[in-house]
């Protein structure tokens, strides 16, 4: 399953640059970038009503906070992030963008004595973000963002090192498959190059136990390009 997911994500990543070549502007002639009292210069690749495609890759440091000691992975666990993003300007002459996308992200945590338990929670995740773009010049901008995300679990294992046992993270006595919460962070763009730091705050109770709760959390750092 994990191999198929990675192949699918790589196929999407390969297709996005080709798609970007065929994006049509609303007008047949070039449009002068918008100017406002807040921004003297706008990146040259943004039109009066801008939009973009992006590729992202990076890593996350995740935890699981649970009432159940068996499911509590409050020690951090590192994982991979890879995905695509797409954004559109909300209105002409405004610095606000709506961004969404699709990412494969590895979350989880470690718990027990000396990290004897390891929780792998691998998700396909879709964010819905509002970005505020502040331009320093025609090539450089800072982009704080906030919004929500929803995620579907696609794989992962709970490993008990002492007893050398494993089970699916989304089995009947472990974690629920669906998650959701709030995402906050900030991006920095220079020309087409992009980097961001952010944090996912899980608000959904992912524990299957009716008497306990469990929530995910993940700090992430990504780099990529915008077209």
PDB file of C-alpha atoms in Angstrom:
ATOM      1  CA  UNK A   1       0.000   0.000   0.000  1.00  0.00           C
ATOM      2  CA  UNK A   2       2.733   2.465   0.960  1.00  0.00           C
ATOM      3  CA  UNK A   3       4.609   1.754  -2.284  1.00  0.00           C
ATOM      4  CA  UNK A   4       1.495   2.398  -4.361  1.00  0.00           C
ATOM      5  CA  UNK A   5       0.869   5.689  -2.549  1.00  0.00           C
ATOM      6  CA  UNK A   6       4.403   6.873  -3.184  1.00  0.00           C
ATOM      7  CA  UNK A   7       4.168   5.921  -6.881  1.00  0.00           C
ATOM      8  CA  UNK A   8       0.874   7.819  -7.196  1.00  0.00           C
ATOM      9  CA  UNK A   9       2.293  10.908  -5.499  1.00  0.00           C
ATOM     10  CA  UNK A  10       5.366  10.871  -7.734  1.00  0.00           C
ATOM     11  CA  UNK A  11       3.111  10.630 -10.793  1.00  0.00           C
ATOM     12  CA  UNK A  12       1.194  13.712  -9.630  1.00  0.00           C
ATOM     13  CA  UNK A  13       4.430  15.576  -8.941  1.00  0.00           C
ATOM     14  CA  UNK A  14       5.608  14.796 -12.471  1.00  0.00           C
ATOM     15  CA  UNK A  15       2.339  15.917 -14.044  1.00  0.00           C
ATOM     16  CA  UNK A  16       1.983  19.297 -12.279  1.00  0.00           C
ATOM     17  CA  UNK A  17       4.845  21.106 -14.089  1.00  0.00           C
ATOM     18  CA  UNK A  18       3.393  19.973 -17.428  1.00  0.00           C
ATOM     19  CA  UNK A  19      -0.046  21.234 -16.398  1.00  0.00           C
ATOM     20  CA  UNK A  20       1.417  24.589 -15.417  1.00  0.00           C
ATOM     21  CA  UNK A  21       2.633  25.155 -18.987  1.00  0.00           C
ATOM     22  CA  UNK A  22      -0.965  25.125 -20.231  1.00  0.00           C
ATOM     23  CA  UNK A  23      -2.548  27.457 -17.671  1.00  0.00           C
ATOM     24  CA  UNK A  24      -4.416  30.148 -19.612  1.00  0.00           C
ATOM     25  CA  UNK A  25      -4.680  33.719 -18.403  1.00  0.00           C
ATOM     26  CA  UNK A  26      -8.097  35.444 -18.591  1.00  0.00           C
ATOM     27  CA  UNK A  27      -6.729  37.642 -21.397  1.00  0.00           C
ATOM     28  CA  UNK A  28      -4.687  36.809 -24.477  1.00  0.00           C
ATOM     29  CA  UNK A  29      -2.179  39.584 -23.813  1.00  0.00           C
ATOM     30  CA  UNK A  30       0.048  39.868 -20.732  1.00  0.00           C
ATOM     31  CA  UNK A  31      -1.534  41.528 -17.722  1.00  0.00           C
ATOM     32  CA  UNK A  32       0.382  44.113 -15.732  1.00  0.00           C
ATOM     33  CA  UNK A  33       0.872  42.958 -12.125  1.00  0.00           C
ATOM     34  CA  UNK A  34      -1.429  44.729  -9.702  1.00  0.00           C
ATOM     35  CA  UNK A  35      -0.169  47.545  -7.524  1.00  0.00           C
ATOM     36  CA  UNK A  36      -1.625  48.778  -4.292  1.00  0.00           C
ATOM     37  CA  UNK A  37      -0.782  51.236  -1.552  1.00  0.00           C
ATOM     38  CA  UNK A  38       0.588  48.310   0.464  1.00  0.00           C
ATOM     39  CA  UNK A  39       2.821  46.759  -2.206  1.00  0.00           C
ATOM     40  CA  UNK A  40       5.050  48.661  -4.566  1.00  0.00           C
ATOM     41  CA  UNK A  41       6.319  45.555  -6.334  1.00  0.00           C
ATOM     42  CA  UNK A  42       4.742  42.194  -7.105  1.00  0.00           C
ATOM     43  CA  UNK A  43       6.525  38.967  -8.127  1.00  0.00           C
ATOM     44  CA  UNK A  44       6.738  38.928 -11.904  1.00  0.00           C
ATOM     45  CA  UNK A  45       5.002  35.545 -12.237  1.00  0.00           C
ATOM     46  CA  UNK A  46       1.747  36.776 -10.616  1.00  0.00           C
ATOM     47  CA  UNK A  47      -0.946  38.360 -12.777  1.00  0.00           C
ATOM     48  CA  UNK A  48      -3.773  40.741 -11.807  1.00  0.00           C
ATOM     49  CA  UNK A  49      -5.720  37.695 -10.643  1.00  0.00           C
ATOM     50  CA  UNK A  50      -2.936  35.330  -9.710  1.00  0.00           C
ATOM     51  CA  UNK A  51      -2.715  31.592  -9.271  1.00  0.00           C
ATOM     52  CA  UNK A  52       0.027  29.015  -8.888  1.00  0.00           C
ATOM     53  CA  UNK A  53       0.906  25.338  -8.703  1.00  0.00           C
ATOM     54  CA  UNK A  54       3.518  24.122  -6.244  1.00  0.00           C
ATOM     55  CA  UNK A  55       5.599  21.073  -5.389  1.00  0.00           C
ATOM     56  CA  UNK A  56       6.540  20.369  -1.777  1.00  0.00           C
ATOM     57  CA  UNK A  57       8.912  17.961  -0.026  1.00  0.00           C
ATOM     58  CA  UNK A  58      10.206  17.964   3.538  1.00  0.00           C
ATOM     59  CA  UNK A  59       9.997  16.330   6.936  1.00  0.00           C
ATOM     60  CA  UNK A  60       7.817  16.426  10.022  1.00  0.00           C
ATOM     61  CA  UNK A  61       8.331  15.860  13.748  1.00  0.00           C
ATOM     62  CA  UNK A  62       5.112  14.431  15.176  1.00  0.00           C
ATOM     63  CA  UNK A  63       3.589  13.380  18.511  1.00  0.00           C
ATOM     64  CA  UNK A  64       0.436  11.633  19.743  1.00  0.00           C
ATOM     65  CA  UNK A  65      -1.086  12.851  23.009  1.00  0.00           C
ATOM     66  CA  UNK A  66      -3.526  10.310  24.468  1.00  0.00           C
ATOM     67  CA  UNK A  67      -5.188   9.454  27.777  1.00  0.00           C
ATOM     68  CA  UNK A  68      -4.513   5.769  27.125  1.00  0.00           C
ATOM     69  CA  UNK A  69      -0.897   5.042  28.050  1.00  0.00           C
ATOM     70  CA  UNK A  70      -0.734   2.405  25.327  1.00  0.00           C
ATOM     71  CA  UNK A  71      -1.616   4.948  22.636  1.00  0.00           C
ATOM     72  CA  UNK A  72       0.301   7.887  24.107  1.00  0.00           C
ATOM     73  CA  UNK A  73       3.283   8.734  21.927  1.00  0.00           C
ATOM     74  CA  UNK A  74       4.316  12.052  23.418  1.00  0.00           C
ATOM     75  CA  UNK A  75       7.952  11.639  22.349  1.00  0.00           C
ATOM     76  CA  UNK A  76       8.592  12.992  18.833  1.00  0.00           C
ATOM     77  CA  UNK A  77       8.815  10.829  15.742  1.00  0.00           C
ATOM     78  CA  UNK A  78      10.266  12.071  12.426  1.00  0.00           C
ATOM     79  CA  UNK A  79       8.644  11.383   9.071  1.00  0.00           C
ATOM     80  CA  UNK A  80       8.441  12.333   5.408  1.00  0.00           C
ATOM     81  CA  UNK A  81       6.229  14.940   3.699  1.00  0.00           C
ATOM     82  CA  UNK A  82       5.657  15.051  -0.052  1.00  0.00           C
ATOM     83  CA  UNK A  83       2.874  16.702  -2.000  1.00  0.00           C
ATOM     84  CA  UNK A  84       1.462  19.311  -4.347  1.00  0.00           C
ATOM     85  CA  UNK A  85      -0.232  22.659  -3.722  1.00  0.00           C
ATOM     86  CA  UNK A  86      -2.436  25.034  -5.714  1.00  0.00           C
ATOM     87  CA  UNK A  87      -3.431  28.589  -4.853  1.00  0.00           C
ATOM     88  CA  UNK A  88      -5.649  31.314  -6.259  1.00  0.00           C
ATOM     89  CA  UNK A  89      -5.912  34.997  -5.398  1.00  0.00           C
ATOM     90  CA  UNK A  90      -9.180  35.761  -3.629  1.00  0.00           C
ATOM     91  CA  UNK A  91      -9.788  39.082  -5.387  1.00  0.00           C
ATOM     92  CA  UNK A  92      -7.922  41.555  -7.637  1.00  0.00           C
ATOM     93  CA  UNK A  93      -5.505  43.922  -5.913  1.00  0.00           C
ATOM     94  CA  UNK A  94      -5.531  41.969  -2.653  1.00  0.00           C
ATOM     95  CA  UNK A  95      -2.625  40.074  -1.046  1.00  0.00           C
ATOM     96  CA  UNK A  96      -4.827  37.143   0.095  1.00  0.00           C
ATOM     97  CA  UNK A  97      -4.720  33.685  -1.484  1.00  0.00           C
ATOM     98  CA  UNK A  98      -6.698  30.483  -0.948  1.00  0.00           C
ATOM     99  CA  UNK A  99      -4.426  27.420  -1.038  1.00  0.00           C
ATOM    100  CA  UNK A 100      -5.236  23.723  -1.056  1.00  0.00           C
ATOM    101  CA  UNK A 101      -3.427  20.598  -2.236  1.00  0.00           C
ATOM    102  CA  UNK A 102      -2.705  16.960  -1.476  1.00  0.00           C
ATOM    103  CA  UNK A 103       0.147  15.590   0.645  1.00  0.00           C
ATOM    104  CA  UNK A 104       1.409  12.277   1.898  1.00  0.00           C
ATOM    105  CA  UNK A 105       2.553  12.919   5.471  1.00  0.00           C
ATOM    106  CA  UNK A 106       3.998  10.568   8.082  1.00  0.00           C
ATOM    107  CA  UNK A 107       2.895  11.316  11.647  1.00  0.00           C
ATOM    108  CA  UNK A 108       2.888   9.316  14.882  1.00  0.00           C
ATOM    109  CA  UNK A 109       4.972   9.273  18.031  1.00  0.00           C
ATOM    110  CA  UNK A 110       7.043   7.240  20.451  1.00  0.00           C
ATOM    111  CA  UNK A 111       6.129   6.190  23.990  1.00  0.00           C
ATOM    112  CA  UNK A 112       6.919   3.821  26.803  1.00  0.00           C
ATOM    113  CA  UNK A 113      10.234   3.348  28.581  1.00  0.00           C
ATOM    114  CA  UNK A 114      13.096   4.385  26.271  1.00  0.00           C
ATOM    115  CA  UNK A 115      10.667   4.662  23.374  1.00  0.00           C
ATOM    116  CA  UNK A 116       9.641   1.006  23.536  1.00  0.00           C
ATOM    117  CA  UNK A 117       6.487   1.811  21.539  1.00  0.00           C
ATOM    118  CA  UNK A 118       6.512   3.451  18.110  1.00  0.00           C
ATOM    119  CA  UNK A 119       3.343   4.692  16.417  1.00  0.00           C
ATOM    120  CA  UNK A 120       3.339   5.258  12.661  1.00  0.00           C
ATOM    121  CA  UNK A 121       0.330   7.193  11.341  1.00  0.00           C
ATOM    122  CA  UNK A 122       0.607   7.830   7.608  1.00  0.00           C
ATOM    123  CA  UNK A 123      -2.005  10.088   6.038  1.00  0.00           C
ATOM    124  CA  UNK A 124      -3.161  11.599   2.787  1.00  0.00           C
ATOM    125  CA  UNK A 125      -3.889  15.157   3.855  1.00  0.00           C
ATOM    126  CA  UNK A 126      -5.814  18.038   2.237  1.00  0.00           C
ATOM    127  CA  UNK A 127      -5.397  21.577   3.679  1.00  0.00           C
ATOM    128  CA  UNK A 128      -7.547  24.668   3.133  1.00  0.00           C
ATOM    129  CA  UNK A 129      -5.446  27.732   3.921  1.00  0.00           C
ATOM    130  CA  UNK A 130      -5.641  31.515   3.699  1.00  0.00           C
ATOM    131  CA  UNK A 131      -2.254  33.047   2.838  1.00  0.00           C
ATOM    132  CA  UNK A 132      -1.285  36.671   3.275  1.00  0.00           C
ATOM    133  CA  UNK A 133       1.485  37.689   0.869  1.00  0.00           C
ATOM    134  CA  UNK A 134       3.764  40.573   1.791  1.00  0.00           C
ATOM    135  CA  UNK A 135       6.193  41.446  -1.019  1.00  0.00           C
ATOM    136  CA  UNK A 136       9.619  42.856  -0.204  1.00  0.00           C
ATOM    137  CA  UNK A 137      10.467  43.319  -3.890  1.00  0.00           C
ATOM    138  CA  UNK A 138       9.558  41.812  -7.265  1.00  0.00           C
ATOM    139  CA  UNK A 139      11.081  38.428  -6.372  1.00  0.00           C
ATOM    140  CA  UNK A 140      10.841  38.028  -2.601  1.00  0.00           C
ATOM    141  CA  UNK A 141       7.782  37.668  -0.369  1.00  0.00           C
ATOM    142  CA  UNK A 142       6.823  36.351   3.056  1.00  0.00           C
ATOM    143  CA  UNK A 143       3.567  34.413   3.322  1.00  0.00           C
ATOM    144  CA  UNK A 144       2.026  33.687   6.751  1.00  0.00           C
ATOM    145  CA  UNK A 145      -0.909  31.296   6.570  1.00  0.00           C
ATOM    146  CA  UNK A 146      -3.638  29.704   8.685  1.00  0.00           C
ATOM    147  CA  UNK A 147      -6.472  27.292   8.026  1.00  0.00           C
ATOM    148  CA  UNK A 148      -7.688  23.749   8.521  1.00  0.00           C
ATOM    149  CA  UNK A 149      -6.815  20.294   7.234  1.00  0.00           C
ATOM    150  CA  UNK A 150      -8.510  16.930   6.891  1.00  0.00           C
ATOM    151  CA  UNK A 151      -6.680  13.633   6.590  1.00  0.00           C
ATOM    152  CA  UNK A 152      -7.324   9.957   5.852  1.00  0.00           C
ATOM    153  CA  UNK A 153      -5.056   7.262   7.252  1.00  0.00           C
ATOM    154  CA  UNK A 154      -3.504   5.041   4.590  1.00  0.00           C
ATOM    155  CA  UNK A 155      -0.964   3.015   6.564  1.00  0.00           C
ATOM    156  CA  UNK A 156       1.275   2.730   9.579  1.00  0.00           C
ATOM    157  CA  UNK A 157       2.316   0.280  12.284  1.00  0.00           C
ATOM    158  CA  UNK A 158       2.376   0.190  16.064  1.00  0.00           C
ATOM    159  CA  UNK A 159       5.641  -1.485  17.051  1.00  0.00           C
ATOM    160  CA  UNK A 160       6.378  -2.975  20.477  1.00  0.00           C
ATOM    161  CA  UNK A 161      10.142  -3.301  20.570  1.00  0.00           C
ATOM    162  CA  UNK A 162      10.343  -5.267  23.819  1.00  0.00           C
ATOM    163  CA  UNK A 163       7.988  -7.985  22.607  1.00  0.00           C
ATOM    164  CA  UNK A 164       8.936  -7.584  18.923  1.00  0.00           C
ATOM    165  CA  UNK A 165       5.312  -7.322  17.849  1.00  0.00           C
ATOM    166  CA  UNK A 166       3.559  -5.090  15.339  1.00  0.00           C
ATOM    167  CA  UNK A 167      -0.032  -4.308  14.440  1.00  0.00           C
ATOM    168  CA  UNK A 168      -1.826  -1.899  12.119  1.00  0.00           C
ATOM    169  CA  UNK A 169      -2.158   1.594  13.558  1.00  0.00           C
ATOM    170  CA  UNK A 170      -5.742   1.713  12.304  1.00  0.00           C
ATOM    171  CA  UNK A 171      -6.916  -1.599  13.760  1.00  0.00           C
ATOM    172  CA  UNK A 172     -10.080  -1.898  15.834  1.00  0.00           C
ATOM    173  CA  UNK A 173      -8.298  -1.312  19.161  1.00  0.00           C
ATOM    174  CA  UNK A 174      -5.932   1.465  18.041  1.00  0.00           C
ATOM    175  CA  UNK A 175      -6.511   4.674  16.054  1.00  0.00           C
ATOM    176  CA  UNK A 176      -9.358   5.961  13.920  1.00  0.00           C
ATOM    177  CA  UNK A 177      -8.521   6.421  10.269  1.00  0.00           C
ATOM    178  CA  UNK A 178      -9.770  10.029   9.857  1.00  0.00           C
ATOM    179  CA  UNK A 179      -8.164  13.117  11.389  1.00  0.00           C
ATOM    180  CA  UNK A 180      -8.597  16.871  11.144  1.00  0.00           C
ATOM    181  CA  UNK A 181      -7.465  20.070  12.782  1.00  0.00           C
ATOM    182  CA  UNK A 182      -5.861  23.495  12.401  1.00  0.00           C
ATOM    183  CA  UNK A 183      -2.727  24.399  10.458  1.00  0.00           C
ATOM    184  CA  UNK A 184      -0.653  27.530  11.029  1.00  0.00           C
ATOM    185  CA  UNK A 185       2.710  28.592   9.649  1.00  0.00           C
ATOM    186  CA  UNK A 186       4.687  30.879   7.405  1.00  0.00           C
ATOM    187  CA  UNK A 187       6.295  30.591   3.982  1.00  0.00           C
ATOM    188  CA  UNK A 188       9.107  32.461   2.264  1.00  0.00           C
ATOM    189  CA  UNK A 189       9.384  32.719  -1.516  1.00  0.00           C
ATOM    190  CA  UNK A 190      12.259  33.911  -3.720  1.00  0.00           C
ATOM    191  CA  UNK A 191      11.327  33.904  -7.406  1.00  0.00           C
ATOM    192  CA  UNK A 192       9.983  30.344  -7.914  1.00  0.00           C
ATOM    193  CA  UNK A 193      11.746  28.841  -4.873  1.00  0.00           C
ATOM    194  CA  UNK A 194       9.639  28.319  -1.762  1.00  0.00           C
ATOM    195  CA  UNK A 195      10.201  27.218   1.867  1.00  0.00           C
ATOM    196  CA  UNK A 196       7.803  26.979   4.803  1.00  0.00           C
ATOM    197  CA  UNK A 197       7.518  26.083   8.482  1.00  0.00           C
ATOM    198  CA  UNK A 198       4.226  25.106  10.085  1.00  0.00           C
ATOM    199  CA  UNK A 199       2.365  23.125  12.698  1.00  0.00           C
ATOM    200  CA  UNK A 200      -0.659  20.829  12.478  1.00  0.00           C
ATOM    201  CA  UNK A 201      -2.824  20.857  15.624  1.00  0.00           C
ATOM    202  CA  UNK A 202      -5.059  17.784  15.635  1.00  0.00           C
ATOM    203  CA  UNK A 203      -8.558  18.515  16.971  1.00  0.00           C
ATOM    204  CA  UNK A 204     -10.211  15.194  16.087  1.00  0.00           C
ATOM    205  CA  UNK A 205     -10.235  12.436  18.685  1.00  0.00           C
ATOM    206  CA  UNK A 206      -8.441   9.612  16.860  1.00  0.00           C
ATOM    207  CA  UNK A 207      -8.795   7.060  19.682  1.00  0.00           C
ATOM    208  CA  UNK A 208     -11.319   4.250  19.192  1.00  0.00           C
ATOM    209  CA  UNK A 209     -11.788   3.948  22.956  1.00  0.00           C
ATOM    210  CA  UNK A 210     -14.997   5.687  24.076  1.00  0.00           C
ATOM    211  CA  UNK A 211     -13.416   6.564  27.434  1.00  0.00           C
ATOM    212  CA  UNK A 212     -10.124   8.008  26.196  1.00  0.00           C
ATOM    213  CA  UNK A 213      -8.993  10.681  23.764  1.00  0.00           C
ATOM    214  CA  UNK A 214      -5.978  10.951  21.466  1.00  0.00           C
ATOM    215  CA  UNK A 215      -4.837  13.866  19.313  1.00  0.00           C
ATOM    216  CA  UNK A 216      -2.045  14.231  16.784  1.00  0.00           C
ATOM    217  CA  UNK A 217       0.403  17.089  16.446  1.00  0.00           C
ATOM    218  CA  UNK A 218       3.105  17.701  13.858  1.00  0.00           C
ATOM    219  CA  UNK A 219       5.746  20.379  13.248  1.00  0.00           C
ATOM    220  CA  UNK A 220       6.840  20.391   9.593  1.00  0.00           C
ATOM    221  CA  UNK A 221       9.409  22.042   7.358  1.00  0.00           C
ATOM    222  CA  UNK A 222       9.032  21.922   3.562  1.00  0.00           C
ATOM    223  CA  UNK A 223      10.846  23.255   0.516  1.00  0.00           C
ATOM    224  CA  UNK A 224       9.670  23.349  -3.083  1.00  0.00           C
ATOM    225  CA  UNK A 225       8.881  25.439  -6.136  1.00  0.00           C
ATOM    226  CA  UNK A 226       5.884  27.451  -7.340  1.00  0.00           C
ATOM    227  CA  UNK A 227       4.947  27.753 -11.008  1.00  0.00           C
TER     228      UNK A 227
END
